[in-house]
Amino acid sequence: MESHLLRLLLQNRSDFISRAQLQRELSIHEQALDSLLQMLISWEYRMEFHPTLGIRLLELPLSLHLDEVFAQLPPQFSWRIFHLKETSSTMDFLKREGIQGAPHGSIVIANQQTAGRGRLGRSWTSSPELGLYLSILLRPDFGVESYSRLTILTAVATLQTIEYLTSLHLQIKWPNDLMIGKRKLAGILTEVHRDHFGKPFAIVGLGLNLLHQTSDFPSELQSKASSLLMESGKSIRRTDLLVHWIQFYQKALLMPFDEISDLWKSRCLNLGELIQVHTEQGPLAGTALDLESNGSLILRTDSGKIHSILSGIVEI
Ligand code: BTN
């Protein structure tokens, strides 16, 4: 109901909407409308109340409310979204849900994580409300050997979302870092699990720095990390990010991988470069040549040997 009310208020943002119209559209009495409005006020939606014209939405809160997310998405949107105040890691939460059969497109977003993790066992600092910490569960119709495509797709959809909401120009560092210059804005982690029937599914985690100032990062990251606020001067709301991310993500999932791959390559900063990759099997140095159709990186070492690398970390 809050979601429906918010949809009506958002659709009429430039104008007042009368109480009578709201009651009619929501099929509720005056008292019920008042309690819904009180609820929105307590969530820090600022409204103007006019004695004859009705109600107008003035300001939206920085905090995340799923009711607003659903209000901004098309009514037929059917993915499940969990919003947690705190969790160890959204990856673990969704893994448990996935094992029990949670459907494709289930998303979990947390205000903070107490044990957020990055690739190769690194930790991901997840201070309350400063960043976007989310995971999405995917049950793709291609085999696990191509799940790296999901990392590539997530990088592209996230880059498109950020560029849509800000005027920033981002680049991608293989396989999953979104960079602005030499600083990292976001990281992506893809994990594969199996449910009770032995069927594989993927969980893709996204950590995006939103409202951080330099001093909010651990000292060893202060020269290497940045946030949307630091780069654009704007406090982007997690609600807006999530709404647009979901829409870009759904479009990307429908695109042929060739197209995603081309978009990705056009923004990759280390294709054609000499790179040093830390893989689970150890370090590997060589020239990053191309992306394979399963999403892995083709690397040629000095000796001319060609490697196909599914996952790793590139130092620059
Ligand atoms: C990396 O760059 O190493 C990947 C970082 C991924 C961090 C996100 S935050 C949401 C999700 N939950 C986690 O514990 N990790 C991912």
Short mmCIF file of N, CA and C in Angstrom, two decimals, residues 65-149:
data_model
loop_
_atom_site.label_atom_id
_atom_site.label_comp_id
_atom_site.label_asym_id
_atom_site.label_seq_id
_atom_site.Cartn_x
_atom_site.Cartn_y
_atom_site.Cartn_z
N HIS A 65 14.26 2.50 0.98
CA HIS A 65 12.96 1.90 1.31
C HIS A 65 12.49 1.09 0.12
N LEU A 66 12.32 -0.19 0.33
CA LEU A 66 11.93 -1.04 -0.81
C LEU A 66 10.60 -0.62 -1.40
N ASP A 67 9.72 -0.03 -0.56
CA ASP A 67 8.43 0.41 -1.11
C ASP A 67 8.64 1.40 -2.24
N GLU A 68 9.64 2.26 -2.07
CA GLU A 68 9.90 3.23 -3.14
C GLU A 68 10.55 2.55 -4.35
N VAL A 69 11.40 1.56 -4.07
CA VAL A 69 12.02 0.82 -5.19
C VAL A 69 10.91 0.21 -6.04
N PHE A 70 9.96 -0.48 -5.38
CA PHE A 70 8.87 -1.12 -6.14
C PHE A 70 7.99 -0.06 -6.81
N ALA A 71 7.83 1.10 -6.15
CA ALA A 71 7.01 2.16 -6.74
C ALA A 71 7.63 2.69 -8.02
N GLN A 72 8.96 2.61 -8.11
CA GLN A 72 9.63 3.17 -9.30
C GLN A 72 9.82 2.14 -10.41
N LEU A 73 9.62 0.86 -10.08
CA LEU A 73 9.80 -0.19 -11.09
C LEU A 73 8.46 -0.46 -11.77
N PRO A 74 8.47 -1.03 -12.98
CA PRO A 74 7.20 -1.32 -13.64
C PRO A 74 6.35 -2.26 -12.77
N PRO A 75 5.01 -2.13 -12.80
CA PRO A 75 4.16 -2.94 -11.93
C PRO A 75 4.35 -4.45 -12.13
N GLN A 76 4.78 -4.86 -13.36
CA GLN A 76 4.93 -6.30 -13.62
C GLN A 76 6.27 -6.86 -13.10
N PHE A 77 7.09 -6.00 -12.47
CA PHE A 77 8.39 -6.46 -11.96
C PHE A 77 8.18 -7.59 -10.94
N SER A 78 8.91 -8.71 -11.13
CA SER A 78 8.58 -9.87 -10.28
C SER A 78 9.76 -10.41 -9.48
N TRP A 79 10.94 -9.82 -9.60
CA TRP A 79 12.06 -10.33 -8.82
C TRP A 79 11.84 -10.06 -7.33
N ARG A 80 12.42 -10.98 -6.52
CA ARG A 80 12.26 -10.84 -5.07
C ARG A 80 13.43 -10.01 -4.52
N ILE A 81 13.16 -9.06 -3.64
CA ILE A 81 14.25 -8.27 -3.05
C ILE A 81 14.17 -8.35 -1.53
N PHE A 82 15.29 -8.70 -0.90
CA PHE A 82 15.39 -8.68 0.57
C PHE A 82 16.20 -7.45 0.96
N HIS A 83 15.73 -6.73 1.97
CA HIS A 83 16.53 -5.59 2.47
C HIS A 83 16.89 -5.89 3.93
N LEU A 84 18.19 -6.01 4.21
CA LEU A 84 18.64 -6.34 5.56
C LEU A 84 19.36 -5.15 6.16
N LYS A 85 19.11 -4.92 7.47
CA LYS A 85 19.85 -3.84 8.14
C LYS A 85 21.31 -4.22 8.23
N GLU A 86 21.55 -5.47 8.61
CA GLU A 86 22.93 -5.93 8.80
C GLU A 86 22.99 -7.42 8.49
N THR A 87 24.10 -7.84 7.89
CA THR A 87 24.30 -9.27 7.69
C THR A 87 25.81 -9.50 7.66
N SER A 88 26.22 -10.76 7.78
CA SER A 88 27.66 -11.02 7.70
C SER A 88 28.11 -10.69 6.27
N SER A 89 27.48 -11.34 5.29
CA SER A 89 27.76 -11.06 3.89
C SER A 89 26.50 -11.39 3.08
N THR A 90 26.17 -10.52 2.15
CA THR A 90 24.96 -10.78 1.33
C THR A 90 25.18 -12.05 0.50
N MET A 91 26.46 -12.43 0.28
CA MET A 91 26.75 -13.66 -0.48
C MET A 91 26.26 -14.88 0.30
N ASP A 92 26.54 -14.87 1.61
CA ASP A 92 26.14 -16.03 2.44
C ASP A 92 24.64 -16.11 2.58
N PHE A 93 24.01 -14.94 2.77
CA PHE A 93 22.55 -14.91 2.92
C PHE A 93 21.89 -15.53 1.69
N LEU A 94 22.35 -15.10 0.52
CA LEU A 94 21.72 -15.55 -0.72
C LEU A 94 22.08 -17.00 -1.05
N LYS A 95 23.27 -17.41 -0.61
CA LYS A 95 23.65 -18.81 -0.81
C LYS A 95 22.64 -19.72 -0.10
N ARG A 96 22.33 -19.36 1.17
CA ARG A 96 21.35 -20.17 1.94
C ARG A 96 20.00 -20.16 1.23
N GLU A 97 19.58 -18.99 0.77
CA GLU A 97 18.29 -18.91 0.08
C GLU A 97 18.31 -19.74 -1.21
N GLY A 98 19.44 -19.65 -1.92
CA GLY A 98 19.56 -20.35 -3.21
C GLY A 98 19.52 -21.85 -3.03
N ILE A 99 20.19 -22.36 -1.99
CA ILE A 99 20.21 -23.80 -1.75
C ILE A 99 18.78 -24.30 -1.51
N GLN A 100 17.97 -23.42 -0.88
CA GLN A 100 16.58 -23.80 -0.63
C GLN A 100 15.66 -23.49 -1.80
N GLY A 101 16.23 -23.06 -2.92
CA GLY A 101 15.42 -22.92 -4.14
C GLY A 101 14.99 -21.51 -4.49
N ALA A 102 15.56 -20.47 -3.86
CA ALA A 102 15.17 -19.09 -4.22
C ALA A 102 15.32 -18.90 -5.73
N PRO A 103 14.36 -18.19 -6.35
CA PRO A 103 14.35 -18.10 -7.81
C PRO A 103 15.39 -17.14 -8.39
N HIS A 104 15.63 -17.33 -9.68
CA HIS A 104 16.45 -16.43 -10.50
C HIS A 104 16.01 -14.98 -10.25
N GLY A 105 16.98 -14.10 -10.06
CA GLY A 105 16.64 -12.69 -9.88
C GLY A 105 16.43 -12.29 -8.43
N SER A 106 16.59 -13.24 -7.49
CA SER A 106 16.46 -12.83 -6.07
C SER A 106 17.63 -11.91 -5.74
N ILE A 107 17.32 -10.82 -5.05
CA ILE A 107 18.35 -9.82 -4.73
C ILE A 107 18.36 -9.60 -3.22
N VAL A 108 19.53 -9.47 -2.64
CA VAL A 108 19.59 -9.02 -1.25
C VAL A 108 20.49 -7.80 -1.16
N ILE A 109 20.00 -6.81 -0.43
CA ILE A 109 20.78 -5.59 -0.25
C ILE A 109 20.87 -5.33 1.25
N ALA A 110 22.07 -5.01 1.72
CA ALA A 110 22.26 -4.81 3.17
C ALA A 110 22.78 -3.40 3.43
N ASN A 111 22.34 -2.81 4.56
CA ASN A 111 22.87 -1.49 4.93
C ASN A 111 24.33 -1.60 5.35
N GLN A 112 24.65 -2.74 5.99
CA GLN A 112 26.06 -2.97 6.33
C GLN A 112 26.34 -4.46 6.42
N GLN A 113 27.62 -4.81 6.23
CA GLN A 113 28.04 -6.20 6.33
C GLN A 113 29.14 -6.28 7.38
N THR A 114 29.08 -7.35 8.20
CA THR A 114 30.12 -7.48 9.22
C THR A 114 31.29 -8.32 8.72
N ALA A 115 31.08 -9.08 7.65
CA ALA A 115 32.17 -9.88 7.09
C ALA A 115 32.08 -9.86 5.56
N GLY A 116 31.98 -8.65 5.00
CA GLY A 116 31.92 -8.53 3.54
C GLY A 116 33.22 -9.05 2.94
N ARG A 117 33.12 -9.74 1.81
CA ARG A 117 34.36 -10.29 1.24
C ARG A 117 34.51 -9.95 -0.23
N GLY A 118 35.78 -9.91 -0.64
CA GLY A 118 36.10 -9.67 -2.04
C GLY A 118 36.69 -10.94 -2.63
N ARG A 119 37.32 -10.79 -3.80
CA ARG A 119 37.88 -11.98 -4.43
C ARG A 119 39.14 -12.46 -3.73
N LEU A 120 39.48 -13.73 -3.99
CA LEU A 120 40.67 -14.37 -3.44
C LEU A 120 40.79 -14.17 -1.93
N GLY A 121 39.66 -14.25 -1.25
CA GLY A 121 39.65 -14.21 0.22
C GLY A 121 39.89 -12.84 0.83
N ARG A 122 39.95 -11.81 0.01
CA ARG A 122 40.17 -10.46 0.58
C ARG A 122 38.88 -9.98 1.24
N SER A 123 39.01 -9.03 2.18
CA SER A 123 37.77 -8.56 2.81
C SER A 123 37.28 -7.30 2.10
N TRP A 124 35.99 -7.00 2.27
CA TRP A 124 35.39 -5.81 1.63
C TRP A 124 34.79 -4.97 2.75
N THR A 125 35.41 -3.83 3.01
CA THR A 125 34.93 -2.97 4.10
C THR A 125 33.52 -2.50 3.77
N SER A 126 32.60 -2.72 4.71
CA SER A 126 31.19 -2.45 4.41
C SER A 126 30.57 -1.60 5.51
N SER A 127 31.04 -0.36 5.63
CA SER A 127 30.56 0.53 6.68
C SER A 127 29.09 0.88 6.46
N PRO A 128 28.36 1.07 7.60
CA PRO A 128 26.92 1.32 7.52
C PRO A 128 26.55 2.45 6.57
N GLU A 129 25.69 2.14 5.61
CA GLU A 129 25.05 3.12 4.72
C GLU A 129 25.99 3.85 3.76
N LEU A 130 27.30 3.64 3.86
CA LEU A 130 28.20 4.40 2.98
C LEU A 130 28.25 3.83 1.58
N GLY A 131 28.01 2.52 1.50
CA GLY A 131 28.14 1.88 0.19
C GLY A 131 26.90 1.12 -0.19
N LEU A 132 26.91 0.62 -1.41
CA LEU A 132 25.84 -0.27 -1.86
C LEU A 132 26.41 -1.68 -1.75
N TYR A 133 25.77 -2.52 -0.96
CA TYR A 133 26.24 -3.89 -0.79
C TYR A 133 25.09 -4.79 -1.20
N LEU A 134 25.23 -5.43 -2.36
CA LEU A 134 24.12 -6.28 -2.79
C LEU A 134 24.61 -7.53 -3.49
N SER A 135 23.75 -8.55 -3.49
CA SER A 135 24.03 -9.77 -4.26
C SER A 135 22.77 -10.14 -5.01
N ILE A 136 22.99 -10.76 -6.17
CA ILE A 136 21.86 -11.24 -6.96
C ILE A 136 22.08 -12.71 -7.29
N LEU A 137 21.00 -13.46 -7.20
CA LEU A 137 21.08 -14.90 -7.50
C LEU A 137 20.61 -15.12 -8.94
N LEU A 138 21.43 -15.87 -9.69
CA LEU A 138 21.09 -16.08 -11.10
C LEU A 138 21.12 -17.57 -11.44
N ARG A 139 20.13 -17.98 -12.21
CA ARG A 139 20.09 -19.37 -12.68
C ARG A 139 20.11 -19.29 -14.21
N PRO A 140 21.31 -19.06 -14.79
CA PRO A 140 21.39 -18.82 -16.24
C PRO A 140 21.09 -20.09 -17.03
N ASP A 141 20.75 -19.88 -18.33
CA ASP A 141 20.48 -21.06 -19.15
C ASP A 141 21.73 -21.55 -19.88
N PHE A 142 22.92 -21.07 -19.45
CA PHE A 142 24.16 -21.64 -19.99
C PHE A 142 24.92 -22.33 -18.85
N GLY A 143 25.92 -23.14 -19.25
CA GLY A 143 26.62 -23.97 -18.27
C GLY A 143 27.57 -23.19 -17.36
N VAL A 144 27.95 -23.84 -16.23
CA VAL A 144 28.83 -23.17 -15.26
C VAL A 144 30.15 -22.71 -15.86
N GLU A 145 30.60 -23.42 -16.93
CA GLU A 145 31.89 -23.04 -17.53
C GLU A 145 31.83 -21.62 -18.12
N SER A 146 30.60 -21.09 -18.28
CA SER A 146 30.47 -19.73 -18.84
C SER A 146 29.97 -18.72 -17.80
N TYR A 147 29.99 -19.11 -16.53
CA TYR A 147 29.46 -18.19 -15.52
C TYR A 147 30.26 -16.89 -15.41
N SER A 148 31.51 -16.89 -15.92
CA SER A 148 32.29 -15.64 -15.90
C SER A 148 31.60 -14.55 -16.70
N ARG A 149 30.75 -14.97 -17.64
CA ARG A 149 29.99 -13.97 -18.40
C ARG A 149 29.17 -13.09 -17.46
#
